[in-house]
XYZ file of C-alpha atoms in Angstrom:
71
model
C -22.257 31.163 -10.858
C -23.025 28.920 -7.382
C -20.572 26.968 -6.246
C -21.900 23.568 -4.595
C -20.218 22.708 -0.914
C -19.027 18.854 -0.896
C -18.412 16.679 2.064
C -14.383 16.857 1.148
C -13.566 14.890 4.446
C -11.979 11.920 2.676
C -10.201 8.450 4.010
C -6.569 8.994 2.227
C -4.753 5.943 2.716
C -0.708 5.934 2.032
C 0.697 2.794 -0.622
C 1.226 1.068 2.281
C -2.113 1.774 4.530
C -3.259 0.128 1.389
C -0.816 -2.547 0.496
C -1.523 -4.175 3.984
C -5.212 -3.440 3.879
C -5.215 -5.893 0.493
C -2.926 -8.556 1.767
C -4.886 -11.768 2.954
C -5.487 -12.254 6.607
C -3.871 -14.688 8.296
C 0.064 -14.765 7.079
C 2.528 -15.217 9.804
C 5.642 -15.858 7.669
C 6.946 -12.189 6.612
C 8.551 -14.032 3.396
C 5.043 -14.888 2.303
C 3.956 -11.146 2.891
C 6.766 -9.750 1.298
C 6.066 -11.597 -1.667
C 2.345 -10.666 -1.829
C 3.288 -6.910 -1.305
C 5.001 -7.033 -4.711
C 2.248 -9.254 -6.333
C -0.040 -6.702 -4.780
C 1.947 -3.447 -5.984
C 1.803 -5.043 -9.672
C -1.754 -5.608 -9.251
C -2.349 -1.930 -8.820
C -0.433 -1.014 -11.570
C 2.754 0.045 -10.434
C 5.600 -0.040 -13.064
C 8.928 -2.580 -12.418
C 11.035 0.838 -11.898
C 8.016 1.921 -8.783
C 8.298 -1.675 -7.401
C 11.820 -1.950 -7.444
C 12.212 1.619 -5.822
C 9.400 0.617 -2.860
C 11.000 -3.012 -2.068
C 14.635 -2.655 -2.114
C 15.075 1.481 -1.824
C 12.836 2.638 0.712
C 13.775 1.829 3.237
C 10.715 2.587 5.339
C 8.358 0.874 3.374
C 8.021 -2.984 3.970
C 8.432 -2.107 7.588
C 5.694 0.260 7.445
C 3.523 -2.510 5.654
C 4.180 -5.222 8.154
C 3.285 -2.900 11.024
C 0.107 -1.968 9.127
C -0.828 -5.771 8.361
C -3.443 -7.134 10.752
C -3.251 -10.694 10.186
């Protein structure tokens, strides 16, 4: 049996690397980015339990999306 060697160097991005990577450019009013991080967490499929934990129990994680938003 040969084994194959892959290029396994892979971009990883965290929920919210990728949350603020899908959030349209040019928001200034962190109200209207909040609400689009949940639109945007439904839109990949998280469940209403997964959502509810990321916006209102970690308490890292809209933070960490804002600072990762470049609008």
């Amino acid at each position: 049996m040969t084994f194959t060697k892959y290029n396994t160097k892979v971009n990883h991005l965290t929920t919210h690397e990728l949350v603020a990577s899908r959030i349209e450019k040019g928001l200034t009013n962190e109200l209207q980015i909040i609400c689009k991080v949940g639109n945007i967490l439904r839109d990949m499929g998280k469940s209403n339990t997964q959502i509810n934990y990321l916006m209102n129990i970690d308490e890292d994680f809209l933070s960490e999306v804002v600072s990762c938003y470049k609008g």
